[in-house]
PDB file of C-alpha atoms and ligand atoms in Angstrom:
ATOM      1  CA  UNK A 122     -55.925 -12.314  64.910  1.00 80.00           C
ATOM      2  CA  UNK A 123     -54.668 -15.736  65.326  1.00 85.00           C
ATOM      3  CA  UNK A 124     -50.906 -16.517  65.033  1.00 84.00           C
ATOM      4  CA  UNK A 125     -51.942 -19.278  62.484  1.00 89.00           C
ATOM      5  CA  UNK A 126     -52.700 -16.426  60.112  1.00 96.00           C
ATOM      6  CA  UNK A 127     -50.931 -16.614  56.810  1.00 98.00           C
ATOM      7  CA  UNK A 128     -49.327 -13.281  57.158  1.00 98.00           C
ATOM      8  CA  UNK A 129     -45.995 -12.397  54.442  1.00 98.00           C
ATOM      9  CA  UNK A 130     -44.507  -9.070  55.871  1.00 98.00           C
ATOM     10  CA  UNK A 131     -41.295  -8.956  54.003  1.00 98.00           C
ATOM     11  CA  UNK A 132     -41.030  -8.527  50.113  1.00 98.00           C
ATOM     12  CA  UNK A 133     -39.592  -6.609  47.444  1.00 98.00           C
ATOM     13  CA  UNK A 134     -40.863  -5.138  43.941  1.00 98.00           C
ATOM     14  CA  UNK A 135     -39.700  -3.071  40.919  1.00 98.00           C
ATOM     15  CA  UNK A 136     -39.296  -0.138  43.181  1.00 98.00           C
ATOM     16  CA  UNK A 137     -36.550  -1.581  44.920  1.00 98.00           C
ATOM     17  CA  UNK A 138     -34.786  -4.832  43.742  1.00 98.00           C
ATOM     18  CA  UNK A 139     -37.656  -7.063  43.399  1.00 98.00           C
ATOM     19  CA  UNK A 140     -38.567  -7.919  39.480  1.00 97.00           C
ATOM     20  CA  UNK A 141     -42.655  -8.102  40.020  1.00 98.00           C
ATOM     21  CA  UNK A 142     -44.566  -4.975  39.952  1.00 98.00           C
ATOM     22  CA  UNK A 143     -46.625  -3.858  43.421  1.00 98.00           C
ATOM     23  CA  UNK A 144     -49.807  -5.212  41.664  1.00 98.00           C
ATOM     24  CA  UNK A 145     -48.132  -8.542  40.387  1.00 98.00           C
ATOM     25  CA  UNK A 146     -47.092  -9.306  43.926  1.00 98.00           C
ATOM     26  CA  UNK A 147     -50.257  -8.721  45.346  1.00 98.00           C
ATOM     27  CA  UNK A 148     -51.585 -11.352  42.981  1.00 98.00           C
ATOM     28  CA  UNK A 149     -49.043 -13.850  43.579  1.00 98.00           C
ATOM     29  CA  UNK A 150     -49.449 -13.185  47.217  1.00 98.00           C
ATOM     30  CA  UNK A 151     -53.243 -13.773  47.163  1.00 98.00           C
ATOM     31  CA  UNK A 152     -52.903 -16.707  44.935  1.00 98.00           C
ATOM     32  CA  UNK A 153     -50.521 -18.501  47.319  1.00 98.00           C
ATOM     33  CA  UNK A 154     -53.010 -18.065  50.257  1.00 98.00           C
ATOM     34  CA  UNK A 155     -51.163 -14.833  52.235  1.00 98.00           C
ATOM     35  CA  UNK A 156     -54.192 -13.239  54.133  1.00 98.00           C
ATOM     36  CA  UNK A 157     -52.183 -10.274  55.509  1.00 98.00           C
ATOM     37  CA  UNK A 158     -49.386  -8.605  53.316  1.00 98.00           C
ATOM     38  CA  UNK A 159     -46.752  -5.803  53.524  1.00 99.00           C
ATOM     39  CA  UNK A 160     -44.379  -4.837  50.502  1.00 99.00           C
ATOM     40  CA  UNK A 161     -41.168  -3.907  51.897  1.00 99.00           C
ATOM     41  CA  UNK A 162     -39.188  -2.062  49.550  1.00 98.00           C
ATOM     42  CA  UNK A 163     -35.497  -1.093  50.285  1.00 98.00           C
ATOM     43  CA  UNK A 164     -35.473   2.473  51.614  1.00 98.00           C
ATOM     44  CA  UNK A 165     -38.394   3.269  49.689  1.00 98.00           C
ATOM     45  CA  UNK A 166     -42.042   3.931  50.207  1.00 98.00           C
ATOM     46  CA  UNK A 167     -42.962   4.667  46.136  1.00 98.00           C
ATOM     47  CA  UNK A 168     -44.610   1.510  45.942  1.00 98.00           C
ATOM     48  CA  UNK A 169     -47.190   1.364  49.167  1.00 98.00           C
ATOM     49  CA  UNK A 170     -50.146   3.298  47.379  1.00 98.00           C
ATOM     50  CA  UNK A 171     -49.870   0.855  44.378  1.00 98.00           C
ATOM     51  CA  UNK A 172     -49.684  -1.991  46.802  1.00 98.00           C
ATOM     52  CA  UNK A 173     -52.608  -1.321  49.029  1.00 98.00           C
ATOM     53  CA  UNK A 174     -55.061  -0.656  46.053  1.00 98.00           C
ATOM     54  CA  UNK A 175     -53.747  -3.823  44.686  1.00 98.00           C
ATOM     55  CA  UNK A 176     -54.722  -5.568  48.014  1.00 98.00           C
ATOM     56  CA  UNK A 177     -58.138  -4.155  48.473  1.00 98.00           C
ATOM     57  CA  UNK A 178     -58.974  -5.037  44.996  1.00 97.00           C
ATOM     58  CA  UNK A 179     -57.963  -8.457  45.880  1.00 97.00           C
ATOM     59  CA  UNK A 180     -59.673  -8.823  48.814  1.00 97.00           C
ATOM     60  CA  UNK A 181     -56.297  -9.039  50.613  1.00 98.00           C
ATOM     61  CA  UNK A 182     -55.477  -7.099  53.966  1.00 98.00           C
ATOM     62  CA  UNK A 183     -52.327  -5.150  53.973  1.00 98.00           C
ATOM     63  CA  UNK A 184     -49.883  -3.213  56.229  1.00 98.00           C
ATOM     64  CA  UNK A 185     -47.854  -0.318  55.240  1.00 98.00           C
ATOM     65  CA  UNK A 186     -43.924  -1.534  54.761  1.00 99.00           C
ATOM     66  CA  UNK A 187     -40.289  -0.513  54.127  1.00 99.00           C
ATOM     67  CA  UNK A 188     -36.678  -2.257  54.780  1.00 99.00           C
ATOM     68  CA  UNK A 189     -34.531   0.455  55.827  1.00 99.00           C
ATOM     69  CA  UNK A 190     -30.630  -0.109  55.322  1.00 98.00           C
ATOM     70  CA  UNK A 191     -28.672   0.988  58.629  1.00 98.00           C
ATOM     71  CA  UNK A 192     -25.141   1.186  59.490  1.00 98.00           C
ATOM     72  CA  UNK A 193     -24.125  -0.717  62.861  1.00 98.00           C
ATOM     73  CA  UNK A 194     -21.247  -2.112  64.286  1.00 97.00           C
ATOM     74  CA  UNK A 195     -19.461  -1.490  61.277  1.00 95.00           C
ATOM     75  CA  UNK A 196     -22.043  -3.660  59.236  1.00 96.00           C
ATOM     76  CA  UNK A 197     -25.199  -3.020  57.503  1.00 97.00           C
ATOM     77  CA  UNK A 198     -28.419  -4.072  59.112  1.00 98.00           C
ATOM     78  CA  UNK A 199     -31.907  -4.097  58.103  1.00 99.00           C
ATOM     79  CA  UNK A 200     -34.921  -2.707  59.687  1.00 99.00           C
ATOM     80  CA  UNK A 201     -38.411  -3.573  58.777  1.00 99.00           C
ATOM     81  CA  UNK A 202     -41.069  -0.762  59.314  1.00 99.00           C
ATOM     82  CA  UNK A 203     -44.732  -2.115  59.451  1.00 99.00           C
ATOM     83  CA  UNK A 204     -47.972  -0.037  59.939  1.00 98.00           C
ATOM     84  CA  UNK A 205     -46.939   3.522  59.245  1.00 98.00           C
ATOM     85  CA  UNK A 206     -48.716   6.399  57.559  1.00 98.00           C
ATOM     86  CA  UNK A 207     -46.814   6.075  54.430  1.00 98.00           C
ATOM     87  CA  UNK A 208     -47.494   9.581  53.157  1.00 98.00           C
ATOM     88  CA  UNK A 209     -45.582  10.813  56.492  1.00 98.00           C
ATOM     89  CA  UNK A 210     -42.839  13.590  55.728  1.00 98.00           C
ATOM     90  CA  UNK A 211     -40.360  12.797  58.452  1.00 98.00           C
ATOM     91  CA  UNK A 212     -39.904   9.238  57.005  1.00 98.00           C
ATOM     92  CA  UNK A 213     -40.085  10.169  53.436  1.00 98.00           C
ATOM     93  CA  UNK A 214     -37.383  12.411  54.126  1.00 98.00           C
ATOM     94  CA  UNK A 215     -35.401   9.872  56.125  1.00 98.00           C
ATOM     95  CA  UNK A 216     -35.547   7.387  53.444  1.00 98.00           C
ATOM     96  CA  UNK A 217     -34.812   9.947  50.527  1.00 98.00           C
ATOM     97  CA  UNK A 218     -31.464  10.803  52.514  1.00 98.00           C
ATOM     98  CA  UNK A 219     -30.959   7.234  53.034  1.00 98.00           C
ATOM     99  CA  UNK A 220     -31.094   6.434  49.385  1.00 97.00           C
ATOM    100  CA  UNK A 221     -29.377   9.680  48.407  1.00 95.00           C
ATOM    101  CA  UNK A 222     -25.285   7.932  48.459  1.00 94.00           C
ATOM    102  CA  UNK A 223     -26.560   4.626  46.049  1.00 97.00           C
ATOM    103  CA  UNK A 224     -25.649   6.567  42.709  1.00 97.00           C
ATOM    104  CA  UNK A 225     -21.964   7.108  43.693  1.00 97.00           C
ATOM    105  CA  UNK A 226     -22.180   3.934  45.624  1.00 98.00           C
ATOM    106  CA  UNK A 227     -23.069   2.306  42.389  1.00 98.00           C
ATOM    107  CA  UNK A 228     -20.291   3.954  40.165  1.00 98.00           C
ATOM    108  CA  UNK A 229     -17.827   3.238  42.675  1.00 98.00           C
ATOM    109  CA  UNK A 230     -18.629  -0.624  42.887  1.00 98.00           C
ATOM    110  CA  UNK A 231     -18.614  -0.618  39.004  1.00 98.00           C
ATOM    111  CA  UNK A 232     -14.987   0.678  38.985  1.00 98.00           C
ATOM    112  CA  UNK A 233     -13.648  -1.660  41.642  1.00 98.00           C
ATOM    113  CA  UNK A 234     -15.346  -4.541  39.407  1.00 98.00           C
ATOM    114  CA  UNK A 235     -13.699  -3.315  36.388  1.00 98.00           C
ATOM    115  CA  UNK A 236     -10.195  -3.366  38.021  1.00 98.00           C
ATOM    116  CA  UNK A 237     -10.693  -7.390  38.648  1.00 97.00           C
ATOM    117  CA  UNK A 238     -11.777  -7.550  34.807  1.00 97.00           C
ATOM    118  CA  UNK A 239     -15.450  -7.247  35.071  1.00 98.00           C
ATOM    119  CA  UNK A 240     -16.157  -3.830  33.237  1.00 98.00           C
ATOM    120  CA  UNK A 241     -19.230  -1.923  32.195  1.00 97.00           C
ATOM    121  CA  UNK A 242     -21.053  -3.215  35.000  1.00 98.00           C
ATOM    122  CA  UNK A 243     -22.683   0.500  36.195  1.00 98.00           C
ATOM    123  CA  UNK A 244     -24.585   0.452  32.687  1.00 97.00           C
ATOM    124  CA  UNK A 245     -25.409  -3.177  32.838  1.00 98.00           C
ATOM    125  CA  UNK A 246     -27.076  -2.789  36.105  1.00 98.00           C
ATOM    126  CA  UNK A 247     -28.849   0.229  34.883  1.00 98.00           C
ATOM    127  CA  UNK A 248     -30.806  -1.899  32.536  1.00 97.00           C
ATOM    128  CA  UNK A 249     -32.517  -3.599  35.593  1.00 97.00           C
ATOM    129  CA  UNK A 250     -33.125  -0.868  37.598  1.00 98.00           C
ATOM    130  CA  UNK A 251     -36.760   0.045  38.193  1.00 96.00           C
ATOM    131  CA  UNK A 252     -36.224   3.083  40.247  1.00 96.00           C
ATOM    132  CA  UNK A 253     -33.451   5.376  39.237  1.00 95.00           C
ATOM    133  CA  UNK A 254     -32.820   6.152  43.118  1.00 96.00           C
ATOM    134  CA  UNK A 255     -32.583   2.523  43.989  1.00 97.00           C
ATOM    135  CA  UNK A 256     -29.607   1.024  42.197  1.00 98.00           C
ATOM    136  CA  UNK A 257     -28.839  -1.985  44.251  1.00 98.00           C
ATOM    137  CA  UNK A 258     -26.184  -4.710  44.639  1.00 98.00           C
ATOM    138  CA  UNK A 259     -28.659  -7.044  43.248  1.00 98.00           C
ATOM    139  CA  UNK A 260     -29.093  -5.029  39.894  1.00 98.00           C
ATOM    140  CA  UNK A 261     -25.549  -5.661  39.590  1.00 98.00           C
ATOM    141  CA  UNK A 262     -25.412  -9.390  40.186  1.00 98.00           C
ATOM    142  CA  UNK A 263     -28.109  -9.874  37.404  1.00 98.00           C
ATOM    143  CA  UNK A 264     -26.073  -8.030  34.909  1.00 98.00           C
ATOM    144  CA  UNK A 265     -22.987 -10.584  35.724  1.00 98.00           C
ATOM    145  CA  UNK A 266     -25.181 -13.460  35.535  1.00 98.00           C
ATOM    146  CA  UNK A 267     -26.443 -12.056  32.357  1.00 97.00           C
ATOM    147  CA  UNK A 268     -23.125 -12.002  31.066  1.00 97.00           C
ATOM    148  CA  UNK A 269     -21.834 -15.408  32.307  1.00 97.00           C
ATOM    149  CA  UNK A 270     -19.923 -14.066  35.021  1.00 98.00           C
ATOM    150  CA  UNK A 271     -21.357 -16.274  37.445  1.00 98.00           C
ATOM    151  CA  UNK A 272     -24.125 -18.934  37.335  1.00 97.00           C
ATOM    152  CA  UNK A 273     -26.571 -17.468  39.653  1.00 96.00           C
ATOM    153  CA  UNK A 274     -26.814 -14.095  41.836  1.00 96.00           C
ATOM    154  CA  UNK A 275     -25.630 -16.199  44.736  1.00 96.00           C
ATOM    155  CA  UNK A 276     -22.455 -17.028  43.316  1.00 98.00           C
ATOM    156  CA  UNK A 277     -22.217 -13.137  42.118  1.00 98.00           C
ATOM    157  CA  UNK A 278     -22.346 -12.134  46.143  1.00 98.00           C
ATOM    158  CA  UNK A 279     -20.041 -14.993  47.155  1.00 98.00           C
ATOM    159  CA  UNK A 280     -17.213 -14.205  44.780  1.00 98.00           C
ATOM    160  CA  UNK A 281     -17.988 -10.387  44.060  1.00 98.00           C
ATOM    161  CA  UNK A 282     -20.108  -8.219  46.235  1.00 98.00           C
ATOM    162  CA  UNK A 283     -20.374  -9.761  49.826  1.00 97.00           C
ATOM    163  CA  UNK A 284     -18.478  -7.789  52.551  1.00 94.00           C
ATOM    164  CA  UNK A 285     -14.572  -8.249  51.902  1.00 94.00           C
ATOM    165  CA  UNK A 286     -15.050  -8.969  48.238  1.00 98.00           C
ATOM    166  CA  UNK A 287     -13.732  -6.945  45.476  1.00 97.00           C
ATOM    167  CA  UNK A 288     -16.911  -5.457  44.299  1.00 98.00           C
ATOM    168  CA  UNK A 289     -17.876  -4.573  47.738  1.00 98.00           C
ATOM    169  CA  UNK A 290     -17.649  -0.598  48.727  1.00 97.00           C
ATOM    170  CA  UNK A 291     -18.395  -0.108  52.340  1.00 95.00           C
ATOM    171  CA  UNK A 292     -20.869   2.269  52.617  1.00 96.00           C
ATOM    172  CA  UNK A 293     -22.566   4.704  55.635  1.00 97.00           C
ATOM    173  CA  UNK A 294     -26.460   4.225  55.802  1.00 98.00           C
ATOM    174  CA  UNK A 295     -29.036   5.310  58.231  1.00 98.00           C
ATOM    175  CA  UNK A 296     -27.970   5.253  61.917  1.00 98.00           C
ATOM    176  CA  UNK A 297     -30.324   2.405  64.072  1.00 98.00           C
ATOM    177  CA  UNK A 298     -31.680   5.323  66.057  1.00 98.00           C
ATOM    178  CA  UNK A 299     -33.020   7.300  63.212  1.00 98.00           C
ATOM    179  CA  UNK A 300     -34.527   4.522  61.517  1.00 99.00           C
ATOM    180  CA  UNK A 301     -36.576   3.183  64.297  1.00 99.00           C
ATOM    181  CA  UNK A 302     -37.617   6.921  64.937  1.00 98.00           C
ATOM    182  CA  UNK A 303     -38.904   7.714  61.458  1.00 98.00           C
ATOM    183  CA  UNK A 304     -41.008   4.183  61.558  1.00 99.00           C
ATOM    184  CA  UNK A 305     -42.265   4.855  65.044  1.00 98.00           C
ATOM    185  CA  UNK A 306     -42.967   8.696  64.746  1.00 98.00           C
ATOM    186  CA  UNK A 307     -44.982   7.819  61.446  1.00 98.00           C
ATOM    187  CA  UNK A 308     -47.366   5.342  63.672  1.00 98.00           C
ATOM    188  CA  UNK A 309     -45.220   2.163  62.710  1.00 98.00           C
ATOM    189  CA  UNK A 310     -43.708  -0.692  64.028  1.00 98.00           C
ATOM    190  CA  UNK A 311     -39.792  -1.048  63.763  1.00 99.00           C
ATOM    191  CA  UNK A 312     -38.673  -4.976  63.303  1.00 99.00           C
ATOM    192  CA  UNK A 313     -35.087  -6.162  63.356  1.00 99.00           C
ATOM    193  CA  UNK A 314     -35.013  -8.149  59.536  1.00 99.00           C
ATOM    194  CA  UNK A 315     -33.522 -11.536  59.361  1.00 98.00           C
ATOM    195  CA  UNK A 316     -31.406 -11.389  62.446  1.00 98.00           C
ATOM    196  CA  UNK A 317     -29.305 -14.123  61.511  1.00 98.00           C
ATOM    197  CA  UNK A 318     -27.473 -12.974  58.439  1.00 97.00           C
ATOM    198  CA  UNK A 319     -25.252 -10.209  60.394  1.00 97.00           C
ATOM    199  CA  UNK A 320     -22.259 -12.322  61.082  1.00 93.00           C
ATOM    200  CA  UNK A 321     -22.034 -10.269  64.613  1.00 97.00           C
ATOM    201  CA  UNK A 322     -20.347 -11.547  67.860  1.00 97.00           C
ATOM    202  CA  UNK A 323     -22.793 -12.523  70.686  1.00 97.00           C
ATOM    203  CA  UNK A 324     -21.922  -8.972  72.252  1.00 98.00           C
ATOM    204  CA  UNK A 325     -22.402  -6.777  69.226  1.00 98.00           C
ATOM    205  CA  UNK A 326     -25.965  -8.889  68.376  1.00 98.00           C
ATOM    206  CA  UNK A 327     -26.644  -8.093  72.460  1.00 98.00           C
ATOM    207  CA  UNK A 328     -26.079  -4.581  71.640  1.00 98.00           C
ATOM    208  CA  UNK A 329     -28.200  -4.246  68.444  1.00 98.00           C
ATOM    209  CA  UNK A 330     -30.982  -5.866  70.371  1.00 98.00           C
ATOM    210  CA  UNK A 331     -30.541  -3.453  73.648  1.00 98.00           C
ATOM    211  CA  UNK A 332     -30.125  -0.512  71.680  1.00 98.00           C
ATOM    212  CA  UNK A 333     -32.973  -1.666  69.128  1.00 99.00           C
ATOM    213  CA  UNK A 334     -35.422  -1.748  72.120  1.00 98.00           C
ATOM    214  CA  UNK A 335     -34.073   1.341  73.738  1.00 98.00           C
ATOM    215  CA  UNK A 336     -34.954   3.684  70.401  1.00 98.00           C
ATOM    216  CA  UNK A 337     -38.411   2.085  70.659  1.00 98.00           C
ATOM    217  CA  UNK A 338     -38.151  -0.950  68.555  1.00 98.00           C
ATOM    218  CA  UNK A 339     -41.026  -3.601  68.843  1.00 98.00           C
ATOM    219  CA  UNK A 340     -40.390  -6.768  66.736  1.00 98.00           C
ATOM    220  CA  UNK A 341     -37.844  -9.135  65.157  1.00 99.00           C
ATOM    221  CA  UNK A 342     -38.262 -11.867  62.176  1.00 98.00           C
ATOM    222  CA  UNK A 343     -38.163 -14.950  63.486  1.00 98.00           C
ATOM    223  CA  UNK A 344     -39.786 -16.811  60.167  1.00 98.00           C
ATOM    224  CA  UNK A 345     -37.943 -15.742  57.248  1.00 98.00           C
ATOM    225  CA  UNK A 346     -36.801 -17.578  54.113  1.00 97.00           C
ATOM    226  CA  UNK A 347     -32.978 -17.103  54.985  1.00 96.00           C
ATOM    227  CA  UNK A 348     -33.216 -18.589  58.620  1.00 98.00           C
ATOM    228  CA  UNK A 349     -32.634 -22.363  58.972  1.00 97.00           C
ATOM    229  CA  UNK A 350     -34.956 -24.258  61.435  1.00 97.00           C
ATOM    230  CA  UNK A 351     -32.159 -24.013  64.364  1.00 98.00           C
ATOM    231  CA  UNK A 352     -32.130 -19.831  63.590  1.00 98.00           C
ATOM    232  CA  UNK A 353     -36.038 -19.810  63.932  1.00 98.00           C
ATOM    233  CA  UNK A 354     -35.453 -21.371  67.365  1.00 98.00           C
ATOM    234  CA  UNK A 355     -32.597 -19.407  68.304  1.00 98.00           C
ATOM    235  CA  UNK A 356     -34.410 -15.707  67.485  1.00 98.00           C
ATOM    236  CA  UNK A 357     -37.693 -16.934  68.959  1.00 98.00           C
ATOM    237  CA  UNK A 358     -35.838 -17.356  72.243  1.00 98.00           C
ATOM    238  CA  UNK A 359     -34.237 -14.043  71.487  1.00 98.00           C
ATOM    239  CA  UNK A 360     -37.953 -12.564  71.052  1.00 98.00           C
ATOM    240  CA  UNK A 361     -38.922 -14.088  74.552  1.00 98.00           C
ATOM    241  CA  UNK A 362     -35.698 -12.750  76.282  1.00 98.00           C
ATOM    242  CA  UNK A 363     -36.052  -8.996  74.870  1.00 98.00           C
ATOM    243  CA  UNK A 364     -39.624  -9.029  75.146  1.00 98.00           C
ATOM    244  CA  UNK A 365     -40.037  -8.619  71.175  1.00 98.00           C
ATOM    245  CA  UNK A 366     -42.957  -9.056  68.859  1.00 98.00           C
ATOM    246  CA  UNK A 367     -42.272 -11.914  66.276  1.00 98.00           C
ATOM    247  CA  UNK A 368     -42.617 -11.511  62.652  1.00 98.00           C
ATOM    248  CA  UNK A 369     -43.013 -13.374  59.449  1.00 98.00           C
ATOM    249  CA  UNK A 370     -41.950 -12.750  56.034  1.00 98.00           C
ATOM    250  CA  UNK A 371     -40.377 -14.467  52.670  1.00 98.00           C
ATOM    251  CA  UNK A 372     -38.464 -11.701  51.559  1.00 98.00           C
ATOM    252  CA  UNK A 373     -39.543 -12.753  48.154  1.00 98.00           C
ATOM    253  CA  UNK A 374     -37.731 -10.767  45.310  1.00 98.00           C
ATOM    254  CA  UNK A 375     -38.169 -12.712  42.225  1.00 97.00           C
ATOM    255  CA  UNK A 376     -39.932 -16.025  40.830  1.00 96.00           C
ATOM    256  CA  UNK A 377     -36.470 -16.861  39.228  1.00 93.00           C
ATOM    257  CA  UNK A 378     -34.329 -16.220  42.466  1.00 92.00           C
ATOM    258  CA  UNK A 379     -36.366 -16.346  45.042  1.00 85.00           C
ATOM    259  CA  UNK A 380     -36.337 -20.043  47.075  1.00 86.00           C
ATOM    260  CA  UNK A 381     -39.458 -19.513  49.100  1.00 94.00           C
ATOM    261  CA  UNK A 382     -42.455 -18.567  47.542  1.00 97.00           C
ATOM    262  CA  UNK A 383     -44.752 -15.692  49.034  1.00 98.00           C
ATOM    263  CA  UNK A 384     -46.833 -17.270  52.099  1.00 97.00           C
ATOM    264  CA  UNK A 385     -45.288 -20.562  52.100  1.00 97.00           C
ATOM    265  CA  UNK A 386     -43.547 -20.353  55.624  1.00 97.00           C
ATOM    266  CA  UNK A 387     -43.492 -22.374  58.530  1.00 97.00           C
ATOM    267  CA  UNK A 388     -45.877 -20.801  61.479  1.00 97.00           C
ATOM    268  CA  UNK A 389     -44.539 -18.790  63.999  1.00 97.00           C
ATOM    269  CA  UNK A 390     -43.902 -20.656  67.519  1.00 96.00           C
ATOM    270  CA  UNK A 391     -47.504 -20.589  69.352  1.00 93.00           C
ATOM    271  CA  UNK A 392     -46.059 -18.884  72.565  1.00 97.00           C
ATOM    272  CA  UNK A 393     -44.977 -15.586  70.879  1.00 98.00           C
ATOM    273  CA  UNK A 394     -46.678 -12.419  70.063  1.00 98.00           C
ATOM    274  CA  UNK A 395     -47.150 -11.955  66.357  1.00 98.00           C
ATOM    275  CA  UNK A 396     -45.970  -8.249  65.600  1.00 98.00           C
ATOM    276  CA  UNK A 397     -49.648  -7.894  63.719  1.00 98.00           C
ATOM    277  CA  UNK A 398     -51.555  -8.790  66.850  1.00 97.00           C
ATOM    278  CA  UNK A 399     -50.070  -4.936  67.826  1.00 98.00           C
ATOM    279  CA  UNK A 400     -50.820  -3.869  64.254  1.00 98.00           C
ATOM    280  CA  UNK A 401     -54.671  -4.453  63.920  1.00 97.00           C
ATOM    281  CA  UNK A 402     -55.900  -0.822  63.727  1.00 98.00           C
ATOM    282  CA  UNK A 403     -53.179  -0.041  60.919  1.00 98.00           C
ATOM    283  CA  UNK A 404     -54.392  -2.890  58.610  1.00 98.00           C
ATOM    284  CA  UNK A 405     -55.919  -1.711  55.285  1.00 97.00           C
ATOM    285  CA  UNK A 406     -59.142  -4.396  54.897  1.00 96.00           C
ATOM    286  CA  UNK A 407     -59.494  -5.744  51.614  1.00 94.00           C
ATOM    287  CA  UNK A 408     -62.709  -5.499  49.809  1.00 91.00           C
ATOM    288  CA  UNK A 409     -64.084  -7.669  47.230  1.00 76.00           C
ATOM    289  CA  UNK A 410     -66.795  -5.844  44.998  1.00 68.00           C
TER     290      UNK A 410
HETATM  291  P1  AMP B 687     -27.880  -3.183  48.795  1.00 60.41           P
HETATM  292  O1  AMP B 687     -28.975  -2.552  49.493  1.00 60.41           O
HETATM  293  O2  AMP B 687     -27.620  -2.518  47.166  1.00 60.41           O
HETATM  294  O3  AMP B 687     -26.682  -3.566  49.808  1.00 60.41           O
HETATM  295  O4  AMP B 687     -28.019  -5.082  48.269  1.00 60.41           O
HETATM  296  C1  AMP B 687     -28.603  -5.608  49.257  1.00 60.41           C
HETATM  297  C2  AMP B 687     -29.683  -6.658  48.597  1.00 60.41           C
HETATM  298  O5  AMP B 687     -28.622  -7.834  47.950  1.00 60.41           O
HETATM  299  C3  AMP B 687     -30.163  -7.439  49.721  1.00 60.41           C
HETATM  300  O6  AMP B 687     -31.506  -7.053  49.868  1.00 60.41           O
HETATM  301  C4  AMP B 687     -30.533  -8.804  48.754  1.00 60.41           C
HETATM  302  O7  AMP B 687     -31.590  -8.509  48.249  1.00 60.41           O
HETATM  303  C5  AMP B 687     -29.105  -8.957  48.193  1.00 60.41           C
HETATM  304  N1  AMP B 687     -28.374  -9.758  48.512  1.00 60.41           N
HETATM  305  C6  AMP B 687     -27.607  -9.634  49.628  1.00 60.41           C
HETATM  306  N2  AMP B 687     -26.614 -11.043  50.016  1.00 60.41           N
HETATM  307  C7  AMP B 687     -27.105 -11.810  48.815  1.00 60.41           C
HETATM  308  C8  AMP B 687     -26.506 -12.798  48.596  1.00 60.41           C
HETATM  309  N3  AMP B 687     -25.657 -13.322  49.411  1.00 60.41           N
HETATM  310  N4  AMP B 687     -27.200 -13.790  47.554  1.00 60.41           N
HETATM  311  C9  AMP B 687     -28.249 -13.311  46.966  1.00 60.41           C
HETATM  312  N5  AMP B 687     -28.432 -11.895  47.286  1.00 60.41           N
HETATM  313  C10 AMP B 687     -28.177 -11.204  48.206  1.00 60.41           C
HETATM  314 MN1   MN B 688     -33.115  -6.868  48.399  1.00 60.41          MN
HETATM  315 MN1   MN B 689     -32.613  -7.378  53.775  1.00 60.41          MN
HETATM  316 MN1   MN B 690     -35.576  -7.654  52.287  1.00 60.41          MN
END
């Protein structure tokens, strides 16, 4: 498997905070030239079977995927899992527990937003939710755009939902150790998602990479839609320094919101080890009839 393979190993469906079904995403990935695809819904593997079947029928190679929310050094970090057994009970139990606090958190967020003059967002966000266990900030953002509170979801996050803003409610997610263990004991590879997004100090970031590796994590997203060219270079260096494989994923959520289309990303730097070359026996091959 070549480093030039058009792999897109990070995106979201209606099973979490995307707006397309797993089937529509599979079609869109295929149409945009993706050769190896993974659906990575937040804290949930409920869409894996549908994604794998849709990919198979389109002749598209598939890796199982998930993006787990983790609390580390007082911030939220995302860990992508790839190529695991999606029926693994420990993984499913862990994800269920991780999803568990979202309902109360959403009610608390709505209360905080009402306090700053934006009432009724819990009910409003629910209209956008495809999976009742997976209400997320993205659903609040969509509701607030619809109501004209902000012009787009980025503005909602900037003004209301990002850390430190009035609608942000601190939350305790999974531990780094648990997330990496759930993925690896299910036969998968753990990957640090979009590392440039965390605003860590250099010491905190070093601790994240060191502990992630110590727990058995093996990869880092180097090329992803939220990384600038300079950030891709920086995390390619981190992959080399820590001996981590590299992943590539658009983090596509919606045709209306995502700036980068499925499969439309720069290639990985040529000297890195693509994470998919370590997962060849986990790939579910597409078969066109
Ligand atoms: P949650 O898991 O409920 O905390 O929601 C996290 C999700 O919010 C992420 O996966 C993104 O889809 C979305 N998100 C976070 N920050 C931003 C931002 N600045 N602009 C748009 N979407 C964002
Ligand atoms: Mn998301
Ligand atoms: Mn993420
Ligand atoms: Mn994501």
